[in-house]
Amino acid sequence: MRILALSVIASVTVMAGGYKIPEVSLNGTALSAAYVANAHGADAAYYNPAAMIYNEDTNLLEVDATYIGLSSIDFDGASDYSSKEENFLVPSLHFASKKLGDSGVRAGFSIVVPAGLSKRWENPT
């Protein structure tokens, strides 16, 4: 029970320091959470692997890079805090194969970076 409690506390602490990026493809960004149920194309390997069966019978490849620009933020009050301007490039690669043999089985993989952004703050002056 102690290990479970420590795991929950540690996971909350880890996630509190960054931003999660759940949309990791062009269609996923356009349709947000609605894309999971209707994923077609190479990125189905990430969002809904069972939906790869509905892809056309050809090899599909999708390579994306999303630019994220976080502007600086200034807080004025009892203590003055400011953050730095930050720029991130988030790559992703998705592949779904054509049918392998007569069984209709397909293979696919996705290489994504769904998390890891953070905001750096300067010490108060």
Short mmCIF file of N, CA and C in Angstrom, two decimals:
data_model
loop_
_atom_site.label_atom_id
_atom_site.label_comp_id
_atom_site.label_asym_id
_atom_site.label_seq_id
_atom_site.Cartn_x
_atom_site.Cartn_y
_atom_site.Cartn_z
N MET A 1 0.82 -1.19 0.00
CA MET A 1 0.00 0.00 0.00
C MET A 1 0.86 1.26 0.00
N ARG A 2 1.98 1.22 0.72
CA ARG A 2 2.88 2.37 0.77
C ARG A 2 3.48 2.65 -0.61
N ILE A 3 3.82 1.57 -1.30
CA ILE A 3 4.42 1.73 -2.64
C ILE A 3 3.42 2.37 -3.59
N LEU A 4 2.17 1.96 -3.51
CA LEU A 4 1.12 2.56 -4.36
C LEU A 4 0.95 4.04 -4.04
N ALA A 5 0.92 4.38 -2.78
CA ALA A 5 0.77 5.79 -2.38
C ALA A 5 1.96 6.62 -2.85
N LEU A 6 3.17 6.10 -2.71
CA LEU A 6 4.36 6.82 -3.18
C LEU A 6 4.36 6.97 -4.70
N SER A 7 3.89 5.96 -5.42
CA SER A 7 3.81 6.04 -6.88
C SER A 7 2.84 7.13 -7.32
N VAL A 8 1.70 7.21 -6.67
CA VAL A 8 0.72 8.24 -7.01
C VAL A 8 1.28 9.62 -6.73
N ILE A 9 1.90 9.81 -5.58
CA ILE A 9 2.48 11.11 -5.23
C ILE A 9 3.58 11.48 -6.21
N ALA A 10 4.44 10.54 -6.55
CA ALA A 10 5.54 10.83 -7.48
C ALA A 10 5.03 11.17 -8.87
N SER A 11 4.00 10.48 -9.35
CA SER A 11 3.49 10.77 -10.69
C SER A 11 2.83 12.14 -10.75
N VAL A 12 2.14 12.55 -9.69
CA VAL A 12 1.53 13.88 -9.65
C VAL A 12 2.62 14.94 -9.65
N THR A 13 3.67 14.71 -8.91
CA THR A 13 4.77 15.67 -8.84
C THR A 13 5.45 15.81 -10.19
N VAL A 14 5.65 14.72 -10.89
CA VAL A 14 6.30 14.76 -12.20
C VAL A 14 5.45 15.51 -13.22
N MET A 15 4.16 15.25 -13.25
CA MET A 15 3.28 15.88 -14.23
C MET A 15 3.05 17.37 -13.95
N ALA A 16 3.22 17.81 -12.72
CA ALA A 16 2.94 19.19 -12.38
C ALA A 16 3.95 20.15 -13.00
N GLY A 17 5.12 19.67 -13.39
CA GLY A 17 6.16 20.55 -13.89
C GLY A 17 6.12 20.80 -15.38
N GLY A 18 5.25 20.18 -16.13
CA GLY A 18 5.29 20.33 -17.57
C GLY A 18 3.93 20.39 -18.21
N TYR A 19 3.95 20.49 -19.52
CA TYR A 19 2.73 20.54 -20.31
C TYR A 19 2.62 19.25 -21.10
N LYS A 20 1.43 18.69 -21.20
CA LYS A 20 1.20 17.49 -22.00
C LYS A 20 0.70 17.91 -23.37
N ILE A 21 1.17 17.22 -24.40
CA ILE A 21 0.75 17.48 -25.77
C ILE A 21 0.09 16.22 -26.31
N PRO A 22 -1.24 16.08 -26.15
CA PRO A 22 -1.89 14.84 -26.59
C PRO A 22 -2.08 14.74 -28.10
N GLU A 23 -2.09 15.86 -28.81
CA GLU A 23 -2.28 15.83 -30.26
C GLU A 23 -0.91 15.79 -30.94
N VAL A 24 -0.59 14.68 -31.58
CA VAL A 24 0.74 14.51 -32.15
C VAL A 24 0.72 14.24 -33.65
N SER A 25 -0.31 14.71 -34.34
CA SER A 25 -0.34 14.61 -35.79
C SER A 25 -1.20 15.74 -36.34
N LEU A 26 -1.15 15.93 -37.63
CA LEU A 26 -1.92 17.02 -38.25
C LEU A 26 -3.42 16.83 -38.04
N ASN A 27 -3.94 15.64 -38.32
CA ASN A 27 -5.37 15.38 -38.12
C ASN A 27 -5.75 15.39 -36.65
N GLY A 28 -4.87 14.88 -35.79
CA GLY A 28 -5.14 14.88 -34.36
C GLY A 28 -5.25 16.29 -33.81
N THR A 29 -4.45 17.20 -34.30
CA THR A 29 -4.52 18.60 -33.87
C THR A 29 -5.80 19.25 -34.38
N ALA A 30 -6.16 18.97 -35.61
CA ALA A 30 -7.35 19.60 -36.20
C ALA A 30 -8.63 19.13 -35.53
N LEU A 31 -8.72 17.85 -35.18
CA LEU A 31 -9.96 17.29 -34.62
C LEU A 31 -9.91 17.08 -33.11
N SER A 32 -8.79 17.34 -32.49
CA SER A 32 -8.61 17.22 -31.04
C SER A 32 -9.01 15.82 -30.59
N ALA A 33 -9.70 15.70 -29.48
CA ALA A 33 -10.02 14.40 -28.90
C ALA A 33 -11.01 13.60 -29.75
N ALA A 34 -11.70 14.24 -30.68
CA ALA A 34 -12.66 13.53 -31.53
C ALA A 34 -11.96 12.62 -32.54
N TYR A 35 -10.68 12.78 -32.75
CA TYR A 35 -9.96 12.01 -33.77
C TYR A 35 -9.73 10.56 -33.35
N VAL A 36 -9.72 10.26 -32.07
CA VAL A 36 -9.43 8.90 -31.61
C VAL A 36 -10.40 7.89 -32.20
N ALA A 37 -11.67 8.23 -32.25
CA ALA A 37 -12.68 7.30 -32.75
C ALA A 37 -12.67 7.17 -34.26
N ASN A 38 -12.09 8.12 -34.97
CA ASN A 38 -12.15 8.13 -36.43
C ASN A 38 -10.75 8.27 -37.04
N ALA A 39 -9.77 7.65 -36.44
CA ALA A 39 -8.40 7.76 -36.91
C ALA A 39 -8.18 6.93 -38.17
N HIS A 40 -7.82 7.59 -39.25
CA HIS A 40 -7.48 6.92 -40.51
C HIS A 40 -6.18 7.50 -41.00
N GLY A 41 -5.33 6.68 -41.56
CA GLY A 41 -4.05 7.14 -42.04
C GLY A 41 -2.93 6.55 -41.20
N ALA A 42 -1.73 7.05 -41.42
CA ALA A 42 -0.57 6.51 -40.71
C ALA A 42 -0.65 6.74 -39.21
N ASP A 43 -1.24 7.87 -38.78
CA ASP A 43 -1.30 8.18 -37.35
C ASP A 43 -2.32 7.33 -36.58
N ALA A 44 -3.06 6.48 -37.26
CA ALA A 44 -3.94 5.54 -36.56
C ALA A 44 -3.12 4.58 -35.70
N ALA A 45 -1.86 4.36 -36.05
CA ALA A 45 -0.99 3.50 -35.24
C ALA A 45 -0.82 4.07 -33.83
N TYR A 46 -0.93 5.38 -33.68
CA TYR A 46 -0.82 6.02 -32.36
C TYR A 46 -2.18 6.15 -31.68
N TYR A 47 -3.16 6.68 -32.39
CA TYR A 47 -4.44 7.02 -31.79
C TYR A 47 -5.36 5.81 -31.60
N ASN A 48 -5.45 4.94 -32.60
CA ASN A 48 -6.37 3.81 -32.55
C ASN A 48 -5.85 2.72 -33.49
N PRO A 49 -4.95 1.86 -33.02
CA PRO A 49 -4.35 0.85 -33.90
C PRO A 49 -5.36 -0.06 -34.59
N ALA A 50 -6.50 -0.32 -33.97
CA ALA A 50 -7.51 -1.18 -34.61
C ALA A 50 -8.07 -0.53 -35.86
N ALA A 51 -8.05 0.79 -35.95
CA ALA A 51 -8.59 1.49 -37.12
C ALA A 51 -7.68 1.39 -38.34
N MET A 52 -6.47 0.86 -38.19
CA MET A 52 -5.57 0.71 -39.34
C MET A 52 -6.16 -0.24 -40.38
N ILE A 53 -7.07 -1.11 -39.98
CA ILE A 53 -7.69 -2.05 -40.92
C ILE A 53 -8.49 -1.32 -41.99
N TYR A 54 -8.95 -0.10 -41.70
CA TYR A 54 -9.74 0.67 -42.66
C TYR A 54 -8.90 1.53 -43.59
N ASN A 55 -7.58 1.54 -43.42
CA ASN A 55 -6.71 2.31 -44.32
C ASN A 55 -6.71 1.69 -45.72
N GLU A 56 -6.38 2.50 -46.71
CA GLU A 56 -6.23 1.95 -48.05
C GLU A 56 -5.05 0.98 -48.05
N ASP A 57 -5.02 0.08 -49.01
CA ASP A 57 -4.02 -0.99 -49.02
C ASP A 57 -2.70 -0.49 -49.61
N THR A 58 -2.03 0.34 -48.85
CA THR A 58 -0.71 0.86 -49.24
C THR A 58 0.04 1.23 -47.98
N ASN A 59 1.35 1.36 -48.08
CA ASN A 59 2.14 1.82 -46.94
C ASN A 59 1.91 3.32 -46.76
N LEU A 60 1.70 3.75 -45.52
CA LEU A 60 1.44 5.15 -45.22
C LEU A 60 2.50 5.66 -44.25
N LEU A 61 3.00 6.86 -44.52
CA LEU A 61 4.02 7.48 -43.67
C LEU A 61 3.63 8.94 -43.43
N GLU A 62 3.72 9.37 -42.20
CA GLU A 62 3.46 10.77 -41.86
C GLU A 62 4.58 11.26 -40.95
N VAL A 63 5.20 12.37 -41.33
CA VAL A 63 6.26 13.00 -40.54
C VAL A 63 5.82 14.43 -40.26
N ASP A 64 5.75 14.79 -38.98
CA ASP A 64 5.29 16.12 -38.58
C ASP A 64 6.32 16.77 -37.66
N ALA A 65 6.27 18.08 -37.61
CA ALA A 65 7.02 18.86 -36.62
C ALA A 65 6.14 20.03 -36.22
N THR A 66 5.81 20.11 -34.95
CA THR A 66 4.96 21.18 -34.44
C THR A 66 5.83 22.19 -33.71
N TYR A 67 5.68 23.46 -34.06
CA TYR A 67 6.41 24.53 -33.38
C TYR A 67 5.52 25.10 -32.27
N ILE A 68 6.07 25.21 -31.08
CA ILE A 68 5.34 25.79 -29.95
C ILE A 68 6.16 26.95 -29.40
N GLY A 69 5.57 28.12 -29.39
CA GLY A 69 6.24 29.31 -28.86
C GLY A 69 5.54 29.79 -27.61
N LEU A 70 6.24 29.79 -26.49
CA LEU A 70 5.70 30.28 -25.23
C LEU A 70 6.29 31.66 -24.95
N SER A 71 5.44 32.65 -24.86
CA SER A 71 5.92 34.01 -24.62
C SER A 71 6.32 34.18 -23.16
N SER A 72 7.04 35.23 -22.87
CA SER A 72 7.43 35.51 -21.49
C SER A 72 6.23 36.07 -20.74
N ILE A 73 6.22 35.85 -19.43
CA ILE A 73 5.13 36.31 -18.57
C ILE A 73 5.74 37.09 -17.41
N ASP A 74 5.17 38.24 -17.09
CA ASP A 74 5.61 39.04 -15.95
C ASP A 74 4.48 39.15 -14.95
N PHE A 75 4.81 38.89 -13.68
CA PHE A 75 3.87 39.08 -12.59
C PHE A 75 4.37 40.21 -11.71
N ASP A 76 3.52 41.16 -11.44
CA ASP A 76 3.87 42.25 -10.54
C ASP A 76 3.07 42.09 -9.26
N GLY A 77 3.71 42.30 -8.15
CA GLY A 77 3.02 42.18 -6.87
C GLY A 77 4.03 42.30 -5.75
N ALA A 78 3.79 41.56 -4.66
CA ALA A 78 4.72 41.60 -3.54
C ALA A 78 6.11 41.14 -3.98
N SER A 79 6.16 40.15 -4.83
CA SER A 79 7.42 39.70 -5.43
C SER A 79 7.25 39.74 -6.94
N ASP A 80 8.24 40.23 -7.62
CA ASP A 80 8.17 40.31 -9.07
C ASP A 80 8.79 39.05 -9.66
N TYR A 81 7.99 38.34 -10.44
CA TYR A 81 8.45 37.13 -11.11
C TYR A 81 8.34 37.35 -12.61
N SER A 82 9.24 36.73 -13.35
CA SER A 82 9.14 36.77 -14.80
C SER A 82 9.63 35.44 -15.36
N SER A 83 9.05 35.06 -16.47
CA SER A 83 9.47 33.83 -17.13
C SER A 83 10.21 34.17 -18.40
N LYS A 84 10.88 33.19 -18.94
CA LYS A 84 11.63 33.38 -20.17
C LYS A 84 10.76 33.01 -21.37
N GLU A 85 11.06 33.61 -22.49
CA GLU A 85 10.42 33.20 -23.75
C GLU A 85 11.07 31.90 -24.18
N GLU A 86 10.23 30.93 -24.60
CA GLU A 86 10.77 29.63 -24.95
C GLU A 86 10.16 29.14 -26.26
N ASN A 87 10.96 28.41 -27.02
CA ASN A 87 10.55 27.87 -28.31
C ASN A 87 10.86 26.39 -28.33
N PHE A 88 9.89 25.59 -28.79
CA PHE A 88 10.04 24.14 -28.85
C PHE A 88 9.66 23.65 -30.24
N LEU A 89 10.34 22.62 -30.70
CA LEU A 89 9.98 21.92 -31.93
C LEU A 89 9.69 20.48 -31.52
N VAL A 90 8.46 20.03 -31.73
CA VAL A 90 8.01 18.71 -31.29
C VAL A 90 7.83 17.82 -32.52
N PRO A 91 8.72 16.84 -32.74
CA PRO A 91 8.62 15.98 -33.92
C PRO A 91 7.73 14.76 -33.67
N SER A 92 7.20 14.20 -34.74
CA SER A 92 6.49 12.93 -34.66
C SER A 92 6.62 12.19 -35.99
N LEU A 93 6.57 10.88 -35.92
CA LEU A 93 6.67 10.03 -37.11
C LEU A 93 5.68 8.88 -36.92
N HIS A 94 4.85 8.64 -37.94
CA HIS A 94 3.85 7.56 -37.90
C HIS A 94 3.99 6.72 -39.17
N PHE A 95 3.83 5.41 -39.01
CA PHE A 95 3.87 4.50 -40.16
C PHE A 95 2.82 3.42 -39.99
N ALA A 96 2.10 3.13 -41.07
CA ALA A 96 1.15 2.01 -41.11
C ALA A 96 1.40 1.25 -42.41
N SER A 97 1.53 -0.07 -42.31
CA SER A 97 1.86 -0.87 -43.49
C SER A 97 0.60 -1.25 -44.27
N LYS A 98 0.84 -1.71 -45.49
CA LYS A 98 -0.26 -2.30 -46.26
C LYS A 98 -0.54 -3.68 -45.69
N LYS A 99 -1.55 -4.36 -46.20
CA LYS A 99 -1.90 -5.68 -45.69
C LYS A 99 -0.73 -6.64 -45.87
N LEU A 100 -0.45 -7.40 -44.84
CA LEU A 100 0.65 -8.36 -44.88
C LEU A 100 0.07 -9.74 -45.17
N GLY A 101 0.17 -10.17 -46.40
CA GLY A 101 -0.38 -11.47 -46.77
C GLY A 101 -1.88 -11.42 -46.97
N ASP A 102 -2.51 -12.61 -46.96
CA ASP A 102 -3.95 -12.72 -47.19
C ASP A 102 -4.78 -12.50 -45.92
N SER A 103 -4.12 -12.44 -44.77
CA SER A 103 -4.86 -12.35 -43.51
C SER A 103 -5.42 -10.95 -43.26
N GLY A 104 -4.91 -9.95 -43.92
CA GLY A 104 -5.37 -8.58 -43.70
C GLY A 104 -4.71 -7.91 -42.52
N VAL A 105 -3.75 -8.56 -41.90
CA VAL A 105 -3.04 -7.99 -40.75
C VAL A 105 -2.13 -6.86 -41.23
N ARG A 106 -2.04 -5.82 -40.44
CA ARG A 106 -1.16 -4.69 -40.75
C ARG A 106 -0.23 -4.46 -39.57
N ALA A 107 0.87 -3.78 -39.83
CA ALA A 107 1.80 -3.39 -38.78
C ALA A 107 1.94 -1.88 -38.81
N GLY A 108 2.24 -1.30 -37.67
CA GLY A 108 2.42 0.14 -37.63
C GLY A 108 3.20 0.54 -36.40
N PHE A 109 3.76 1.73 -36.43
CA PHE A 109 4.45 2.26 -35.27
C PHE A 109 4.39 3.78 -35.30
N SER A 110 4.57 4.36 -34.13
CA SER A 110 4.60 5.82 -33.99
C SER A 110 5.73 6.20 -33.06
N ILE A 111 6.46 7.22 -33.42
CA ILE A 111 7.49 7.79 -32.56
C ILE A 111 7.06 9.22 -32.29
N VAL A 112 6.71 9.50 -31.02
CA VAL A 112 6.15 10.80 -30.66
C VAL A 112 6.80 11.34 -29.40
N VAL A 113 6.62 12.63 -29.18
CA VAL A 113 7.08 13.30 -27.96
C VAL A 113 5.84 13.98 -27.35
N PRO A 114 5.02 13.24 -26.57
CA PRO A 114 3.76 13.81 -26.10
C PRO A 114 3.88 14.67 -24.84
N ALA A 115 5.06 14.86 -24.31
CA ALA A 115 5.20 15.66 -23.09
C ALA A 115 6.62 16.19 -23.00
N GLY A 116 6.84 17.04 -22.02
CA GLY A 116 8.20 17.49 -21.78
C GLY A 116 8.40 18.99 -21.83
N LEU A 117 7.36 19.74 -22.16
CA LEU A 117 7.51 21.19 -22.15
C LEU A 117 7.50 21.69 -20.72
N SER A 118 8.23 22.73 -20.47
CA SER A 118 8.21 23.32 -19.13
C SER A 118 8.39 24.83 -19.26
N LYS A 119 8.11 25.53 -18.21
CA LYS A 119 8.24 26.98 -18.19
C LYS A 119 9.31 27.33 -17.16
N ARG A 120 10.33 28.07 -17.58
CA ARG A 120 11.42 28.46 -16.68
C ARG A 120 11.12 29.84 -16.10
N TRP A 121 11.25 29.97 -14.80
CA TRP A 121 10.97 31.25 -14.12
C TRP A 121 12.26 31.79 -13.52
N GLU A 122 12.43 33.09 -13.63
CA GLU A 122 13.57 33.76 -13.04
C GLU A 122 13.32 33.96 -11.55
N ASN A 123 14.37 34.01 -10.76
CA ASN A 123 14.24 34.28 -9.33
C ASN A 123 13.72 35.69 -9.11
N PRO A 124 12.89 35.89 -8.09
CA PRO A 124 12.39 37.25 -7.83
C PRO A 124 13.52 38.20 -7.48
N THR A 125 13.37 39.45 -7.91
CA THR A 125 14.42 40.45 -7.63
C THR A 125 14.03 41.32 -6.47
#
